[in-house]
């Protein structure tokens, strides 16, 4: 089979190599999956660089989120068991963690209704207890993680403010349903949020960026607001001033979705059932901005790492000649 392998750490476009490889052999409790679609996540780039908390042994195949097909023909979504990731024709995954792919979504969309949407659901509902009528601010609103939070926020009845970088991403955020879109490259984010909320600020802030975005969050969170920290795509991990959280009366909430797979796996399945229902009703639909063939995976991972993509970029091993499907 064909598989992308990383033999040394560095930038994805430089260290990912397409090679002929043996099909991975499932271990105890695992199943072999034919990859129908593999979505690119920022952690894939971080793993190539050696900057992610999970460091698979070299050589490894990146790709942490797939829609696959079991040997008995079931269409499922899964997180491949590294080092045999999803940027290949076949991957392996733990049988107990497989989830049925929603019938309402195609392969690329189904794969995307997993990490980003599960993270959004747990962050907004279980951690921040977002309520209808509240104001939600989403950083990187046109990205894979942010776009999921925007849709989930709208489905929950919140007013959604999206922060993006650039005119192209502004248009995408509007199409996703943001009530207010702020271009951080052209506008003062803090002033724009205060204007949009009448000076009150946002009740819930969803931050997958860190760095300057977190500093803006602390200045724009409302009284009894909640800042949900889900990642550091900026590469800078902020050091919150806890005295500021005290005097402004807001909460800082961490969200590591992967822990639920080991601590409370039943909640992951309950979440998937709710997401599947939302997809069936058309309340959410993953934004898949590109569908590329397996041969183009390294370039696509690099573009995600560089922050120039919107939504999710999907790798489809069956796609030929680079044409969108």
Tab-separated table of C-alpha atoms in Angstrom, residues 12-314:
chain	number	residue	atom	x	y	z
A	12	UNK	CA	5.699	18.505	7.135
A	13	UNK	CA	6.455	19.469	3.544
A	14	UNK	CA	10.090	18.500	4.058
A	15	UNK	CA	9.932	15.357	6.200
A	16	UNK	CA	6.821	13.546	4.922
A	17	UNK	CA	7.719	10.949	2.271
A	18	UNK	CA	5.307	8.818	0.241
A	19	UNK	CA	6.435	5.204	0.222
A	20	UNK	CA	5.334	1.643	-0.428
A	21	UNK	CA	4.638	-0.026	2.896
A	22	UNK	CA	3.143	-3.185	4.306
A	23	UNK	CA	-0.426	-3.030	5.477
A	24	UNK	CA	-0.403	-2.530	9.258
A	25	UNK	CA	-1.273	-5.613	11.266
A	26	UNK	CA	-3.985	-5.027	13.892
A	27	UNK	CA	-2.935	-5.723	17.459
A	28	UNK	CA	-5.108	-7.034	20.256
A	29	UNK	CA	-8.458	-5.249	20.257
A	30	UNK	CA	-7.697	-3.445	16.980
A	31	UNK	CA	-9.210	-3.581	13.502
A	32	UNK	CA	-7.839	-2.915	10.034
A	33	UNK	CA	-9.557	-0.045	8.216
A	34	UNK	CA	-9.492	0.938	4.565
A	35	UNK	CA	-9.097	4.714	4.608
A	36	UNK	CA	-11.947	6.449	2.770
A	37	UNK	CA	-10.994	9.967	3.933
A	38	UNK	CA	-8.405	11.384	6.319
A	39	UNK	CA	-8.803	14.941	7.552
A	40	UNK	CA	-5.778	17.093	8.321
A	41	UNK	CA	-5.555	18.480	11.856
A	42	UNK	CA	-3.014	20.891	13.303
A	43	UNK	CA	-1.659	18.112	15.584
A	44	UNK	CA	-0.503	16.289	12.429
A	45	UNK	CA	1.857	19.177	11.712
A	46	UNK	CA	2.945	19.367	15.351
A	47	UNK	CA	3.794	15.646	15.345
A	48	UNK	CA	5.928	16.089	12.239
A	49	UNK	CA	7.811	18.830	14.094
A	50	UNK	CA	8.067	16.812	17.300
A	51	UNK	CA	6.091	19.463	19.182
A	52	UNK	CA	2.966	17.468	20.048
A	53	UNK	CA	2.342	15.786	23.415
A	54	UNK	CA	2.034	12.462	21.578
A	55	UNK	CA	5.349	11.478	19.998
A	56	UNK	CA	5.043	8.261	17.989
A	57	UNK	CA	8.257	6.359	17.261
A	58	UNK	CA	9.992	7.060	13.962
A	59	UNK	CA	9.086	6.257	11.282
A	60	UNK	CA	5.383	7.022	11.665
A	61	UNK	CA	2.441	7.860	9.435
A	62	UNK	CA	0.541	11.037	10.461
A	63	UNK	CA	-3.221	11.359	10.250
A	64	UNK	CA	-5.269	11.335	13.457
A	65	UNK	CA	-8.821	11.455	12.079
A	66	UNK	CA	-10.397	9.246	9.412
A	67	UNK	CA	-13.547	7.865	7.912
A	68	UNK	CA	-12.771	4.243	7.160
A	69	UNK	CA	-14.313	0.995	6.096
A	70	UNK	CA	-14.104	-2.186	8.149
A	71	UNK	CA	-13.405	-5.560	6.590
A	72	UNK	CA	-17.099	-6.415	6.976
A	73	UNK	CA	-18.136	-3.275	5.090
A	74	UNK	CA	-19.140	-0.900	7.893
A	75	UNK	CA	-18.467	2.818	7.383
A	76	UNK	CA	-16.954	4.247	10.566
A	77	UNK	CA	-15.024	7.212	11.913
A	78	UNK	CA	-11.937	6.642	14.017
A	79	UNK	CA	-8.699	7.937	15.440
A	80	UNK	CA	-6.002	5.645	13.983
A	81	UNK	CA	-3.632	3.958	16.391
A	82	UNK	CA	-0.229	5.543	15.819
A	83	UNK	CA	2.321	4.981	14.372
A	84	UNK	CA	-0.076	3.772	11.643
A	85	UNK	CA	-1.941	7.022	10.972
A	86	UNK	CA	-4.510	7.913	8.372
A	87	UNK	CA	-2.423	9.340	5.526
A	88	UNK	CA	-2.258	5.917	3.926
A	89	UNK	CA	-4.482	3.470	2.119
A	90	UNK	CA	-4.993	1.431	5.290
A	91	UNK	CA	-4.806	2.178	9.018
A	92	UNK	CA	-5.585	0.433	12.284
A	93	UNK	CA	-7.757	1.614	15.158
A	94	UNK	CA	-9.025	0.363	18.508
A	95	UNK	CA	-12.271	-1.496	17.880
A	96	UNK	CA	-13.889	-0.146	21.054
A	97	UNK	CA	-13.534	3.465	19.890
A	98	UNK	CA	-15.087	3.127	16.425
A	99	UNK	CA	-18.138	5.320	15.806
A	100	UNK	CA	-20.697	4.906	13.018
A	101	UNK	CA	-20.262	7.429	10.203
A	102	UNK	CA	-23.371	9.651	9.911
A	103	UNK	CA	-25.423	8.794	6.836
A	104	UNK	CA	-26.136	12.481	6.212
A	105	UNK	CA	-22.461	13.232	5.528
A	106	UNK	CA	-20.011	12.132	2.851
A	107	UNK	CA	-16.695	10.521	3.797
A	108	UNK	CA	-14.707	13.734	4.232
A	109	UNK	CA	-17.500	15.433	6.172
A	110	UNK	CA	-18.001	12.375	8.369
A	111	UNK	CA	-14.318	12.267	9.283
A	112	UNK	CA	-14.516	15.970	10.168
A	113	UNK	CA	-17.455	15.424	12.534
A	114	UNK	CA	-15.084	14.010	15.098
A	115	UNK	CA	-12.158	15.748	16.795
A	116	UNK	CA	-13.161	19.355	16.041
A	117	UNK	CA	-16.857	18.892	16.757
A	118	UNK	CA	-16.322	16.691	19.800
A	119	UNK	CA	-13.895	19.285	21.154
A	120	UNK	CA	-16.413	22.028	20.449
A	121	UNK	CA	-19.296	20.164	22.042
A	122	UNK	CA	-17.380	19.292	25.219
A	123	UNK	CA	-15.840	22.762	25.428
A	124	UNK	CA	-19.031	24.736	24.887
A	125	UNK	CA	-21.549	22.506	26.628
A	126	UNK	CA	-19.861	20.369	29.272
A	127	UNK	CA	-17.147	22.840	30.299
A	128	UNK	CA	-18.613	26.291	29.608
A	129	UNK	CA	-22.346	25.455	29.859
A	130	UNK	CA	-23.193	27.764	26.955
A	131	UNK	CA	-26.822	28.915	27.108
A	132	UNK	CA	-29.197	30.183	24.460
A	133	UNK	CA	-29.090	33.963	24.245
A	134	UNK	CA	-25.477	34.241	25.394
A	135	UNK	CA	-22.678	35.692	23.276
A	136	UNK	CA	-19.946	33.334	22.086
A	137	UNK	CA	-16.644	34.631	20.699
A	138	UNK	CA	-14.655	32.170	18.576
A	139	UNK	CA	-11.017	32.802	17.663
A	140	UNK	CA	-9.838	31.405	14.294
A	141	UNK	CA	-13.500	31.073	13.374
A	142	UNK	CA	-12.805	29.999	9.775
A	143	UNK	CA	-10.440	27.179	10.727
A	144	UNK	CA	-11.230	23.516	11.298
A	145	UNK	CA	-11.701	23.784	15.066
A	146	UNK	CA	-13.208	27.271	15.018
A	147	UNK	CA	-15.737	26.564	12.266
A	148	UNK	CA	-17.103	23.643	14.299
A	149	UNK	CA	-17.506	25.884	17.365
A	150	UNK	CA	-19.310	28.522	15.291
A	151	UNK	CA	-21.875	26.002	14.028
A	152	UNK	CA	-22.351	24.442	17.458
A	153	UNK	CA	-22.776	27.875	19.015
A	154	UNK	CA	-25.453	28.842	16.500
A	155	UNK	CA	-27.192	25.494	17.012
A	156	UNK	CA	-27.274	26.246	20.746
A	157	UNK	CA	-28.961	29.607	20.170
A	158	UNK	CA	-25.976	31.833	20.928
A	159	UNK	CA	-24.984	35.060	19.218
A	160	UNK	CA	-21.613	34.263	17.643
A	161	UNK	CA	-18.715	36.653	17.085
A	162	UNK	CA	-15.972	35.222	14.872
A	163	UNK	CA	-12.394	36.501	14.838
A	164	UNK	CA	-10.411	35.705	11.671
A	165	UNK	CA	-7.334	36.868	9.779
A	166	UNK	CA	-7.902	38.183	6.268
A	167	UNK	CA	-10.710	39.025	3.861
A	168	UNK	CA	-11.039	35.479	2.519
A	169	UNK	CA	-11.550	34.051	5.979
A	170	UNK	CA	-13.969	36.865	6.813
A	171	UNK	CA	-16.224	35.701	3.983
A	172	UNK	CA	-16.029	32.084	5.165
A	173	UNK	CA	-16.951	33.060	8.735
A	174	UNK	CA	-19.999	34.945	7.494
A	175	UNK	CA	-21.100	31.941	5.438
A	176	UNK	CA	-20.732	29.744	8.530
A	177	UNK	CA	-23.310	31.931	10.284
A	178	UNK	CA	-21.302	34.311	12.460
A	179	UNK	CA	-23.473	37.250	13.543
A	180	UNK	CA	-20.398	39.504	13.750
A	181	UNK	CA	-17.041	38.928	12.025
A	182	UNK	CA	-13.866	40.710	13.117
A	183	UNK	CA	-10.771	40.749	10.901
A	184	UNK	CA	-7.882	40.893	13.359
A	185	UNK	CA	-5.595	42.160	10.586
A	186	UNK	CA	-7.745	45.212	9.922
A	187	UNK	CA	-9.560	45.854	13.202
A	188	UNK	CA	-8.821	46.321	16.874
A	189	UNK	CA	-10.301	43.087	18.233
A	190	UNK	CA	-10.878	44.370	21.765
A	191	UNK	CA	-12.606	47.554	20.607
A	192	UNK	CA	-14.694	45.668	18.037
A	193	UNK	CA	-15.924	43.111	20.579
A	194	UNK	CA	-16.849	45.815	23.071
A	195	UNK	CA	-18.723	47.712	20.365
A	196	UNK	CA	-20.595	44.590	19.277
A	197	UNK	CA	-21.614	43.743	22.852
A	198	UNK	CA	-22.390	47.232	24.106
A	199	UNK	CA	-19.295	47.141	26.295
A	200	UNK	CA	-20.357	43.979	28.132
A	201	UNK	CA	-18.042	41.472	26.469
A	202	UNK	CA	-18.551	37.841	25.481
A	203	UNK	CA	-20.071	35.291	27.852
A	204	UNK	CA	-18.022	32.415	26.432
A	205	UNK	CA	-14.743	32.688	24.524
A	206	UNK	CA	-13.442	29.689	22.587
A	207	UNK	CA	-9.698	29.906	22.051
A	208	UNK	CA	-7.714	27.385	19.979
A	209	UNK	CA	-4.993	29.977	19.279
A	210	UNK	CA	-3.377	31.202	22.505
A	211	UNK	CA	-0.773	33.966	22.450
A	212	UNK	CA	-2.223	37.356	21.535
A	213	UNK	CA	-5.683	35.840	21.093
A	214	UNK	CA	-5.748	34.865	24.758
A	215	UNK	CA	-4.674	38.368	25.787
A	216	UNK	CA	-7.612	39.721	23.783
A	217	UNK	CA	-9.907	37.187	25.424
A	218	UNK	CA	-9.014	38.371	28.920
A	219	UNK	CA	-9.882	41.944	27.895
A	220	UNK	CA	-13.203	41.062	26.288
A	221	UNK	CA	-14.708	38.413	28.581
A	222	UNK	CA	-17.926	39.419	30.326
A	223	UNK	CA	-18.705	39.367	34.043
A	224	UNK	CA	-19.029	35.697	35.026
A	225	UNK	CA	-17.780	34.785	31.563
A	226	UNK	CA	-15.838	31.652	30.638
A	227	UNK	CA	-12.684	31.374	28.540
A	228	UNK	CA	-12.273	27.873	27.094
A	229	UNK	CA	-8.645	27.053	26.245
A	230	UNK	CA	-8.468	24.328	23.591
A	231	UNK	CA	-5.067	24.794	21.953
A	232	UNK	CA	-2.150	27.008	21.000
A	233	UNK	CA	-2.076	27.227	17.214
A	234	UNK	CA	-0.116	30.479	17.502
A	235	UNK	CA	2.774	28.536	19.022
A	236	UNK	CA	2.722	30.716	22.150
A	237	UNK	CA	1.348	29.382	25.421
A	238	UNK	CA	0.081	32.322	27.503
A	239	UNK	CA	0.597	32.766	31.234
A	240	UNK	CA	-2.756	33.991	32.587
A	241	UNK	CA	-2.789	36.678	35.274
A	242	UNK	CA	-4.917	34.976	37.910
A	243	UNK	CA	-5.424	38.232	39.791
A	244	UNK	CA	-7.162	39.526	36.651
A	245	UNK	CA	-9.513	36.518	36.622
A	246	UNK	CA	-10.264	37.240	40.261
A	247	UNK	CA	-11.064	40.939	39.947
A	248	UNK	CA	-13.114	40.485	36.735
A	249	UNK	CA	-14.902	37.381	38.032
A	250	UNK	CA	-14.378	35.056	35.064
A	251	UNK	CA	-13.380	31.427	34.692
A	252	UNK	CA	-10.524	29.900	32.691
A	253	UNK	CA	-11.432	26.387	31.561
A	254	UNK	CA	-9.115	23.846	29.961
A	255	UNK	CA	-10.426	21.301	27.476
A	256	UNK	CA	-8.411	18.229	26.489
A	257	UNK	CA	-10.917	16.139	24.563
A	258	UNK	CA	-8.642	13.088	24.355
A	259	UNK	CA	-8.944	12.531	28.112
A	260	UNK	CA	-12.628	11.700	27.752
A	261	UNK	CA	-11.711	8.671	25.636
A	262	UNK	CA	-9.974	7.149	28.662
A	263	UNK	CA	-11.773	8.755	31.630
A	264	UNK	CA	-15.399	8.901	30.430
A	265	UNK	CA	-15.683	7.125	27.052
A	266	UNK	CA	-19.453	6.830	27.408
A	267	UNK	CA	-19.678	10.627	27.075
A	268	UNK	CA	-17.844	10.486	23.744
A	269	UNK	CA	-20.512	8.153	22.368
A	270	UNK	CA	-23.312	10.299	23.782
A	271	UNK	CA	-21.730	13.337	22.165
A	272	UNK	CA	-21.468	11.513	18.832
A	273	UNK	CA	-25.160	10.640	18.977
A	274	UNK	CA	-26.035	14.305	19.479
A	275	UNK	CA	-23.683	15.423	16.695
A	276	UNK	CA	-25.150	12.807	14.353
A	277	UNK	CA	-28.626	14.130	15.115
A	278	UNK	CA	-27.516	17.725	14.474
A	279	UNK	CA	-26.005	16.648	11.149
A	280	UNK	CA	-29.165	14.781	10.156
A	281	UNK	CA	-31.219	17.908	10.862
A	282	UNK	CA	-28.779	20.095	8.910
A	283	UNK	CA	-27.911	22.119	12.015
A	284	UNK	CA	-24.211	21.380	11.516
A	285	UNK	CA	-22.270	20.447	8.393
A	286	UNK	CA	-18.469	20.268	8.515
A	287	UNK	CA	-16.742	22.754	6.249
A	288	UNK	CA	-14.457	20.733	3.970
A	289	UNK	CA	-12.696	23.368	1.897
A	290	UNK	CA	-10.512	20.991	-0.133
A	291	UNK	CA	-10.400	17.329	-1.091
A	292	UNK	CA	-6.973	16.242	-2.294
A	293	UNK	CA	-5.494	12.897	-3.429
A	294	UNK	CA	-3.124	10.927	-1.240
A	295	UNK	CA	-0.163	12.112	-3.324
A	296	UNK	CA	-0.845	15.738	-2.286
A	297	UNK	CA	-1.031	15.102	1.471
A	298	UNK	CA	2.366	16.533	2.459
A	299	UNK	CA	1.730	19.842	0.720
A	300	UNK	CA	-1.731	20.022	2.279
A	301	UNK	CA	-0.404	19.350	5.794
A	302	UNK	CA	2.170	22.106	5.296
A	303	UNK	CA	-0.530	24.580	4.250
A	304	UNK	CA	-2.563	23.727	7.348
A	305	UNK	CA	0.584	24.247	9.437
A	306	UNK	CA	1.099	27.634	7.778
A	307	UNK	CA	-2.444	28.720	8.636
A	308	UNK	CA	-3.523	29.478	5.062
A	309	UNK	CA	-6.456	27.032	4.847
A	310	UNK	CA	-10.070	27.264	5.957
A	311	UNK	CA	-12.228	24.550	7.481
A	312	UNK	CA	-10.854	21.064	6.957
A	313	UNK	CA	-8.652	19.752	4.165
A	314	UNK	CA	-9.420	16.099	3.435
